[in-house]
PDB file of C-alpha atoms in Angstrom:
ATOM      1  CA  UNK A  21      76.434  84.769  69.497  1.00 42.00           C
ATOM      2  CA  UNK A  22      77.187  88.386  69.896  1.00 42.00           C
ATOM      3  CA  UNK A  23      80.688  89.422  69.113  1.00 44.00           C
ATOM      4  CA  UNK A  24      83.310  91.688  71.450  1.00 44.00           C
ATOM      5  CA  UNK A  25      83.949  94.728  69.856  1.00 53.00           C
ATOM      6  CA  UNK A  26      87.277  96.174  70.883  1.00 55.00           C
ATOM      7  CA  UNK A  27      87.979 100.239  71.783  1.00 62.00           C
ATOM      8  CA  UNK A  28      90.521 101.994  71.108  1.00 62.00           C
ATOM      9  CA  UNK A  29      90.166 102.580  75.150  1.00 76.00           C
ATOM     10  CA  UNK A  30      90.669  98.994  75.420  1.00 81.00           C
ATOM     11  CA  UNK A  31      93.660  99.027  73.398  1.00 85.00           C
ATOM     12  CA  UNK A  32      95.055 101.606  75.339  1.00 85.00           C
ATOM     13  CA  UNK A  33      94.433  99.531  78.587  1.00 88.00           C
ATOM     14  CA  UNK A  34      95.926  96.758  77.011  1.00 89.00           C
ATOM     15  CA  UNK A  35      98.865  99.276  76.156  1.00 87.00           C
ATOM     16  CA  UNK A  36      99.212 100.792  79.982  1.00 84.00           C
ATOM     17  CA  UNK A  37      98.828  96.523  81.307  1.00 86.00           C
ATOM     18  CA  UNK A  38     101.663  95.387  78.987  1.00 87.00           C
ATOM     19  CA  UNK A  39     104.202  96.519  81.890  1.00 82.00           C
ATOM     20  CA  UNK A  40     102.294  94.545  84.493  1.00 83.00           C
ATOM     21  CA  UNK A  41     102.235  91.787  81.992  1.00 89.00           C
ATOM     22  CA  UNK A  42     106.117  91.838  81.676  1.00 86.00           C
ATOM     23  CA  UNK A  43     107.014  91.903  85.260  1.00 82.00           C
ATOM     24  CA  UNK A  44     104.450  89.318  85.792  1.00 85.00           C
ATOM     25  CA  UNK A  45     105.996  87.194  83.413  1.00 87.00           C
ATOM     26  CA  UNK A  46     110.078  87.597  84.249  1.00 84.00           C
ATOM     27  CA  UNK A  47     109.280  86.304  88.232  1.00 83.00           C
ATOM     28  CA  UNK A  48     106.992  83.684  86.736  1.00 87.00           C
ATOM     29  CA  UNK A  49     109.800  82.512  84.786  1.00 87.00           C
ATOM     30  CA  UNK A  50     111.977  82.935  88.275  1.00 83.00           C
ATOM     31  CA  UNK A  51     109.194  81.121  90.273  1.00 85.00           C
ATOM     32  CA  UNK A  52     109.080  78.268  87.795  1.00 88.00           C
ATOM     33  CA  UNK A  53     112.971  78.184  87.886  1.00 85.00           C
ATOM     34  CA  UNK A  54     113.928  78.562  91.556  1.00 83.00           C
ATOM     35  CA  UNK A  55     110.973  75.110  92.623  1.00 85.00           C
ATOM     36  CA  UNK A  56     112.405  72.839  89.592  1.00 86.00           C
ATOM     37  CA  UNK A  57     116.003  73.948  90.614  1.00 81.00           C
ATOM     38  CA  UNK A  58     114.936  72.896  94.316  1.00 80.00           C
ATOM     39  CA  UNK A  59     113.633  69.699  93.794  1.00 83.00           C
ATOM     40  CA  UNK A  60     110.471  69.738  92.792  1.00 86.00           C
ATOM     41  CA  UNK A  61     108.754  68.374  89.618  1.00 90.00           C
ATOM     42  CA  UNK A  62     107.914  70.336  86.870  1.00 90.00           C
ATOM     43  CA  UNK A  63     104.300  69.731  87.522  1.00 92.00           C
ATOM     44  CA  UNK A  64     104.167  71.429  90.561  1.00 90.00           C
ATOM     45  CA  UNK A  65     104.938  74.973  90.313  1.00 90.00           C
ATOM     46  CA  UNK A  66     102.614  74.243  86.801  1.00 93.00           C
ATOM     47  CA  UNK A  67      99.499  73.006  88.675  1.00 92.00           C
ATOM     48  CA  UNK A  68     100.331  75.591  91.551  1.00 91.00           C
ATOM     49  CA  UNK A  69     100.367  78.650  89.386  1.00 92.00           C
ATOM     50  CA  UNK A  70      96.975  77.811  88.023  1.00 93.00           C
ATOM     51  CA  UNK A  71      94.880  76.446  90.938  1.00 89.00           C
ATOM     52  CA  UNK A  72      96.233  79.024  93.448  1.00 87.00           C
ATOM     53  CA  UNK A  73      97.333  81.915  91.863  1.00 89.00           C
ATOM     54  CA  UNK A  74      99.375  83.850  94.153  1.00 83.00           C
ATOM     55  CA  UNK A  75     102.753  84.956  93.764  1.00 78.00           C
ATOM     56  CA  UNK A  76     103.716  85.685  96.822  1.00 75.00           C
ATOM     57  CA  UNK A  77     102.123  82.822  98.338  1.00 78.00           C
ATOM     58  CA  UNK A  78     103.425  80.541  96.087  1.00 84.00           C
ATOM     59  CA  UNK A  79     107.290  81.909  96.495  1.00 80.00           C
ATOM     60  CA  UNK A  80     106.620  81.032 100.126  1.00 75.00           C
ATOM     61  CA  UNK A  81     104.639  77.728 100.174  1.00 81.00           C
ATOM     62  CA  UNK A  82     107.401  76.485  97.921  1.00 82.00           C
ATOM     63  CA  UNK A  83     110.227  78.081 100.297  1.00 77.00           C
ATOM     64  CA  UNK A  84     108.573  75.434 103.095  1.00 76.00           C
ATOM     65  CA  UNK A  85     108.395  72.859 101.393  1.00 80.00           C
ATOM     66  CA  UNK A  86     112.138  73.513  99.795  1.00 77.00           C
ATOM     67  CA  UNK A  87     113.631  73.768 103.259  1.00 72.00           C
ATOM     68  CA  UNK A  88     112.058  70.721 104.169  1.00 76.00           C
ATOM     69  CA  UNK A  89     108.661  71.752 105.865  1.00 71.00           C
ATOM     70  CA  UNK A  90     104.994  69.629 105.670  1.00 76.00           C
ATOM     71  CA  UNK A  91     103.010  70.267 103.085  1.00 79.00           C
ATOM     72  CA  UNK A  92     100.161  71.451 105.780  1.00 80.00           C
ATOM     73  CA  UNK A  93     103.153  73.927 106.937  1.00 73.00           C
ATOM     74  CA  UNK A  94     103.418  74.784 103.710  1.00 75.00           C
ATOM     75  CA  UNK A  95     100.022  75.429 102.923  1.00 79.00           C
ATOM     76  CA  UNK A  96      99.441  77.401 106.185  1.00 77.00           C
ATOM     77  CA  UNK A  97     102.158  79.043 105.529  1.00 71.00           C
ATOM     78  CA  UNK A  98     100.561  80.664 101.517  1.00 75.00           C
ATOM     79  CA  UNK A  99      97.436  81.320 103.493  1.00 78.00           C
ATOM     80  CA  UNK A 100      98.168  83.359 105.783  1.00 74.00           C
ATOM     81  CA  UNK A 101      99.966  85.177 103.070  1.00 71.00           C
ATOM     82  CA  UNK A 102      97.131  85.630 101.006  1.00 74.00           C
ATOM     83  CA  UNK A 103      94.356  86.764 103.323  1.00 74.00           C
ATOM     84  CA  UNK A 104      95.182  90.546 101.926  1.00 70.00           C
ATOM     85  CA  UNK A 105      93.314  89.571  99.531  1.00 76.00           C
ATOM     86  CA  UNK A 106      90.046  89.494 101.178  1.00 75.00           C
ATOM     87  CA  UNK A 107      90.720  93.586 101.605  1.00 73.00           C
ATOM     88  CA  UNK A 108      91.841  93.639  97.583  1.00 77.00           C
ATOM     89  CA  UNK A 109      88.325  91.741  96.998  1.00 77.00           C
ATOM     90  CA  UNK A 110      86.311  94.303  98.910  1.00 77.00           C
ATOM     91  CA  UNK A 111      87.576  97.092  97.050  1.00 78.00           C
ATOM     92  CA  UNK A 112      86.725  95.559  93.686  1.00 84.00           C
ATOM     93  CA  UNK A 113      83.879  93.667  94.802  1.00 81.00           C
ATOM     94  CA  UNK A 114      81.198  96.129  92.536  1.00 83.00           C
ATOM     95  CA  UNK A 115      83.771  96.432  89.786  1.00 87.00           C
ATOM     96  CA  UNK A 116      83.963  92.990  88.797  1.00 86.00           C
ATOM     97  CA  UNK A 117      80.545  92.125  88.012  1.00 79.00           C
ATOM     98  CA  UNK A 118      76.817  90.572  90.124  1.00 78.00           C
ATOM     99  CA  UNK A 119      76.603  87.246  88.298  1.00 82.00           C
ATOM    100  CA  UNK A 120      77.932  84.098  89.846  1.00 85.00           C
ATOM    101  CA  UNK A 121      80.593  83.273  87.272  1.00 86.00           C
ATOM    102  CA  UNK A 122      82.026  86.403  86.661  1.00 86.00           C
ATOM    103  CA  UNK A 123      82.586  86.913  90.763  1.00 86.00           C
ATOM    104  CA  UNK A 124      83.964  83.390  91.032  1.00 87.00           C
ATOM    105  CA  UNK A 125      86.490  84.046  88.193  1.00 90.00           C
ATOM    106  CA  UNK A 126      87.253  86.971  89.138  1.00 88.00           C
ATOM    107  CA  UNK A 127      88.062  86.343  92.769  1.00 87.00           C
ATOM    108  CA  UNK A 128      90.342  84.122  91.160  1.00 89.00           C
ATOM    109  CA  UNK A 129      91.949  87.009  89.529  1.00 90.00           C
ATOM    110  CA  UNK A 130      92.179  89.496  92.086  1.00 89.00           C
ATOM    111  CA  UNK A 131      96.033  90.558  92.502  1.00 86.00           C
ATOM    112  CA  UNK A 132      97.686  93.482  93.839  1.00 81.00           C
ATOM    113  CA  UNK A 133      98.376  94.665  90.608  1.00 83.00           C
ATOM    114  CA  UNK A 134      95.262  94.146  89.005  1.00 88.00           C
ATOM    115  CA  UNK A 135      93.462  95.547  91.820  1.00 86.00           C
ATOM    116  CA  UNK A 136      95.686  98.750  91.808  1.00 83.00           C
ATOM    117  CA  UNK A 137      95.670  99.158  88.197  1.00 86.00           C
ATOM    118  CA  UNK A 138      91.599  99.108  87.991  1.00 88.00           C
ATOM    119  CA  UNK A 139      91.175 101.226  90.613  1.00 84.00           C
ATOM    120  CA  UNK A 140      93.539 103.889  89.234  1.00 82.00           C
ATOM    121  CA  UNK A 141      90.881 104.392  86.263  1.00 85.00           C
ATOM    122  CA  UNK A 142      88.439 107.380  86.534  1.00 79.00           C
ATOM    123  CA  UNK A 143      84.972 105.504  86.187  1.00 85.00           C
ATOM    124  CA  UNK A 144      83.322 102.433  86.508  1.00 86.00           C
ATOM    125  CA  UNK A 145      83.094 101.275  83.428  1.00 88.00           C
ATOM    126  CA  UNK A 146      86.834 102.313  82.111  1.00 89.00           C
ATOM    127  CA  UNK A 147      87.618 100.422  85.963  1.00 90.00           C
ATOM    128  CA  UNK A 148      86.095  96.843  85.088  1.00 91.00           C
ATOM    129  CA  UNK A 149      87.369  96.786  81.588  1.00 91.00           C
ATOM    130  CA  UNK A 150      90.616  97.788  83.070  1.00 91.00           C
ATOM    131  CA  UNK A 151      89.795  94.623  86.047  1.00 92.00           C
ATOM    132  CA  UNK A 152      89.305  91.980  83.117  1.00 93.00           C
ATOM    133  CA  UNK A 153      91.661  92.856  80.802  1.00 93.00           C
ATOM    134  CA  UNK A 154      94.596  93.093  83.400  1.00 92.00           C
ATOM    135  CA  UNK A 155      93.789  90.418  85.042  1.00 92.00           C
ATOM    136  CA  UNK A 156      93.151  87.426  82.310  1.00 94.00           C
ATOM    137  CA  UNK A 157      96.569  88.780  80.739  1.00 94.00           C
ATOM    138  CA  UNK A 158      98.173  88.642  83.680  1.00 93.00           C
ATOM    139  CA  UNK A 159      97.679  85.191  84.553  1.00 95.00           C
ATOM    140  CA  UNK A 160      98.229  84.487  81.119  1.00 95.00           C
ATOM    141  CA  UNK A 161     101.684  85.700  81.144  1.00 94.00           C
ATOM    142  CA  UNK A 162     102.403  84.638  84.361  1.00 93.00           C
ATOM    143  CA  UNK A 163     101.619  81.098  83.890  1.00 95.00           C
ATOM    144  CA  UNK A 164     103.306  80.895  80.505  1.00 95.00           C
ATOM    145  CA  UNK A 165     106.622  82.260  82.360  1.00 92.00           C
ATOM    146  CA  UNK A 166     106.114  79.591  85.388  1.00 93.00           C
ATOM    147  CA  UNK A 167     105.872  76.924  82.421  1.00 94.00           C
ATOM    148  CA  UNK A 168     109.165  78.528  81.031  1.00 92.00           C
ATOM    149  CA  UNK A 169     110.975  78.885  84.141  1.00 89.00           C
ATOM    150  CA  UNK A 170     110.086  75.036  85.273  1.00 90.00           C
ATOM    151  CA  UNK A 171     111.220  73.731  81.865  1.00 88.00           C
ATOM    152  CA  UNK A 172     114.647  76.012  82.028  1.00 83.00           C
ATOM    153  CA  UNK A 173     115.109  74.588  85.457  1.00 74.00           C
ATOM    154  CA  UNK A 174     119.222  74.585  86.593  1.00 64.00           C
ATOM    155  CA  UNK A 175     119.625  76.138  83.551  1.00 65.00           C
ATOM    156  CA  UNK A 176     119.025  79.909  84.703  1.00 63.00           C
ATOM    157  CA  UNK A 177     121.316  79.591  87.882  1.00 60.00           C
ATOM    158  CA  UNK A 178     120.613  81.567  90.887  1.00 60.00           C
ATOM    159  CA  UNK A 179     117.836  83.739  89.859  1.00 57.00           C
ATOM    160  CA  UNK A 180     118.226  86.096  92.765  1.00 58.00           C
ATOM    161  CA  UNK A 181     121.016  87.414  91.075  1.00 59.00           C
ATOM    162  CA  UNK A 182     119.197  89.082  88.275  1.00 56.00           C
ATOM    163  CA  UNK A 183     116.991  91.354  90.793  1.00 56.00           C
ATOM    164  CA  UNK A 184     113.651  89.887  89.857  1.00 53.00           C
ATOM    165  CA  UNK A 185     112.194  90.396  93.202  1.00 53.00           C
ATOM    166  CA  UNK A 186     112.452  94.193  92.158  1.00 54.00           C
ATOM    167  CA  UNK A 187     110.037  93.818  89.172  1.00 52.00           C
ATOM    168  CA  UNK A 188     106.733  93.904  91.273  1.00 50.00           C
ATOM    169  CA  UNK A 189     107.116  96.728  93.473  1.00 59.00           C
ATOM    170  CA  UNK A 190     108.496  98.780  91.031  1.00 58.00           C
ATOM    171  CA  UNK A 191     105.402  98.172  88.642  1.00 52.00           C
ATOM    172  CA  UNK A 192     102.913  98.765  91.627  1.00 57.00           C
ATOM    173  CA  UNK A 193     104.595 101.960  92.928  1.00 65.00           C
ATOM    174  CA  UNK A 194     103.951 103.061  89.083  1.00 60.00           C
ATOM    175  CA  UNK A 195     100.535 102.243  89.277  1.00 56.00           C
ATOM    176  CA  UNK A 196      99.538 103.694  93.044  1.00 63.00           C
ATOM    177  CA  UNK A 197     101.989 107.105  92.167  1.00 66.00           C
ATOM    178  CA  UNK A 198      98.903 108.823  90.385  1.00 61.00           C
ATOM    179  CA  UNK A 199      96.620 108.013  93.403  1.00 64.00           C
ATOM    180  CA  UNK A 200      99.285 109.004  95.767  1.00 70.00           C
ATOM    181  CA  UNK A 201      99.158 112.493  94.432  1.00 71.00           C
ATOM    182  CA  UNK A 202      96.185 113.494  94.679  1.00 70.00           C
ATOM    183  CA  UNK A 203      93.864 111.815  97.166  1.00 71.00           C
ATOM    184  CA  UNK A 204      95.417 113.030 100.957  1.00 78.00           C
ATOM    185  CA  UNK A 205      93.305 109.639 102.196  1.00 77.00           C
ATOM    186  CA  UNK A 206      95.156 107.543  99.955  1.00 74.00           C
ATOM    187  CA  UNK A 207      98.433 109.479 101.072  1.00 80.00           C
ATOM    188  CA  UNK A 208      97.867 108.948 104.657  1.00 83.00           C
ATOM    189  CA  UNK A 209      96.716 105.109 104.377  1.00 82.00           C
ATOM    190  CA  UNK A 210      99.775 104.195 102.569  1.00 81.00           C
ATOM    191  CA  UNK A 211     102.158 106.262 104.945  1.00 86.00           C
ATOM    192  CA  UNK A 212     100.956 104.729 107.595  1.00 87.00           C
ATOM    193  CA  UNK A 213     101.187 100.834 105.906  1.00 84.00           C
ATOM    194  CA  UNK A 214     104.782 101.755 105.087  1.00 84.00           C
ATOM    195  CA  UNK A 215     105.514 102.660 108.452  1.00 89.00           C
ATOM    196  CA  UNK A 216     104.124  99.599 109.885  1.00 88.00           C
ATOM    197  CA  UNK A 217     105.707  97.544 107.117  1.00 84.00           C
ATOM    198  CA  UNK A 218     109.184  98.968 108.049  1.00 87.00           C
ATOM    199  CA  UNK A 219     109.374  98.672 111.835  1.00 89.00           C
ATOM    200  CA  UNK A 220     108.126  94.981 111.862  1.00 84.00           C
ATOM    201  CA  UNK A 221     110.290  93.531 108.883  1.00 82.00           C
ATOM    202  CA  UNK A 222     113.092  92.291 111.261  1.00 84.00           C
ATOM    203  CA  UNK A 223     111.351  90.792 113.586  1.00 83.00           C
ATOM    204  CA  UNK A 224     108.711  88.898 111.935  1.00 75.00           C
ATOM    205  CA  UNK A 225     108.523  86.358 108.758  1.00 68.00           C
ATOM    206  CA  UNK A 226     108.231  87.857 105.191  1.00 60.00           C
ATOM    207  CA  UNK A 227     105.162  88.241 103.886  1.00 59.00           C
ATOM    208  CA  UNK A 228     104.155  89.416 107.152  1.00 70.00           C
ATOM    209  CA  UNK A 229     104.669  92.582 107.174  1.00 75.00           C
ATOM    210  CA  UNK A 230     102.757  93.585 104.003  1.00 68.00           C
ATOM    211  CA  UNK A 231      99.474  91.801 105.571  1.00 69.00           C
ATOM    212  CA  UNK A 232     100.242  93.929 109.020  1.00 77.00           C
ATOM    213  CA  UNK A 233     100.732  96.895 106.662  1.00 78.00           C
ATOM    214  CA  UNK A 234      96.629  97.210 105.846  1.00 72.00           C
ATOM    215  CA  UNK A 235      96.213  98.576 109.434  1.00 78.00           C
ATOM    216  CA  UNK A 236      97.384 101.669 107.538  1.00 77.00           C
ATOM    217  CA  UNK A 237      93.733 102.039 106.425  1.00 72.00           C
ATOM    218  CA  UNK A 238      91.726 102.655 109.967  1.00 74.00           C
ATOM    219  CA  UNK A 239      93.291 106.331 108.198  1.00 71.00           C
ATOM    220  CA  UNK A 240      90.782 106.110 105.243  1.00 66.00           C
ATOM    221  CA  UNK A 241      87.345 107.841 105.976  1.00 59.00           C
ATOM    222  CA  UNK A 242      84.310 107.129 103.731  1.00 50.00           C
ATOM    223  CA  UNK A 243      83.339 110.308 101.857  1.00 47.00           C
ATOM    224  CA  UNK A 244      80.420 111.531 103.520  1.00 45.00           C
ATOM    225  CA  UNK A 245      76.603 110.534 101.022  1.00 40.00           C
ATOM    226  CA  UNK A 246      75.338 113.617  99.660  1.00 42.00           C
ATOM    227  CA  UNK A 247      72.070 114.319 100.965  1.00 41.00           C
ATOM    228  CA  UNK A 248      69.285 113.784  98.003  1.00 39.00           C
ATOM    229  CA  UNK A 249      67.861 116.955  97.210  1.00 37.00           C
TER     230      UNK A 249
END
């Protein structure tokens, strides 16, 4: 069996994912806390965290049921939620790989942040290293901190308290910054989203406003093929 040799480029995206990792992990721990503290077994936020995979989604499946919704309320509820990701999966579709099991795992893994952080590499290559190692640390981490947040249960209090919401949009403006800079595209796609995102947070549920936001790229024109010479 042939062996993985590790790069020193690989350490260094191992390096630049630790952050990602960390933030993961602290609302994983806060995820795990906040559905044992409401109620639910231990088991659940467990089994959740690995078969669905979706922070977000998760946080508000579990805010249903909490406040005493159906599970299919629930459920429809984390779906609708999640759909973003078909756009995330579009973008990386060539970067994570043509053979069946590496697109059904990684579909699994597809995140906002591991999305943003592959496609802020320079090439292809550095970009699906950058896919797989972000994202089978980052549900590493974040299901070890959901296993440590369920178990700590009660015992963390009101997690809202410690700002843990903060963690993930401070980690993906990080990551998107560089891009932001200098691709105008980019800079006029996100504008827009923001824009979008801002003006319909009162009025409609959470979560929907960052789905609404990827209007922001009808903005975003294809770079034109250069004609073969």
């Amino acid at each position: 069996m042939r062996s993985v040799q590790r790069t020193p480029d690989d350490m260094s995206l191992v390096r630049d994912s630790s952050l990602v990792w960390l933030a993961g992990g602290i609302v994983g721990v806060s995820f795990g806390a906040v559905s044992v503290a409401g109620g639910l077994p231990v088991w659940v936020p467990v089994v959740m965290s690995l078969v669905v995979y979706a922070g977000s989604a998760q946080f508000s499946t579990v805010g249903v049921l909490l406040a005493g919704g159906g599970p299919i309320a629930a459920a429809a509820t984390g779906l609708l939620l999640n759909t973003r990701t078909a756009a995330f999966g579009l973008a990386v579709a060539d970067i994570i790989g043509t053979g069946r099991a590496s697109r059904l795992l990684g579909a699994h893994l597809v995140t906002d942040e591991t999305v943003a952080f592959a496609l802020a590499q320079s090439d292809p290559v550095r970009q699906r290293r950058a896919f797989w190692i972000s994202g089978l640390g980052l549900f590493a981490v974040w299901n070890i901190g959901v296993w440590a947040g369920a178990l700590a249960g009660d015992a963390l209090g009101d997690t809202a308290r410690y700002g843990l919401d903060a963690a993930f949009p401070a980690v993906l403006v990080a990551l998107v910054l560089p891009q932001l800079r200098t691709d105008a595209a980019v800079r006029r796609c996100a504008l827009l989203g923001a824009a979008i995102a801002l003006a319909l947070t009162p009025a409609v549920p959470a979560g929907v406003p960052v789905l609404l936001a990827l209007a922001g790229l009808l903005l975003h024109r294809r770079r034109p093929v250069e004609a073969a010479v």
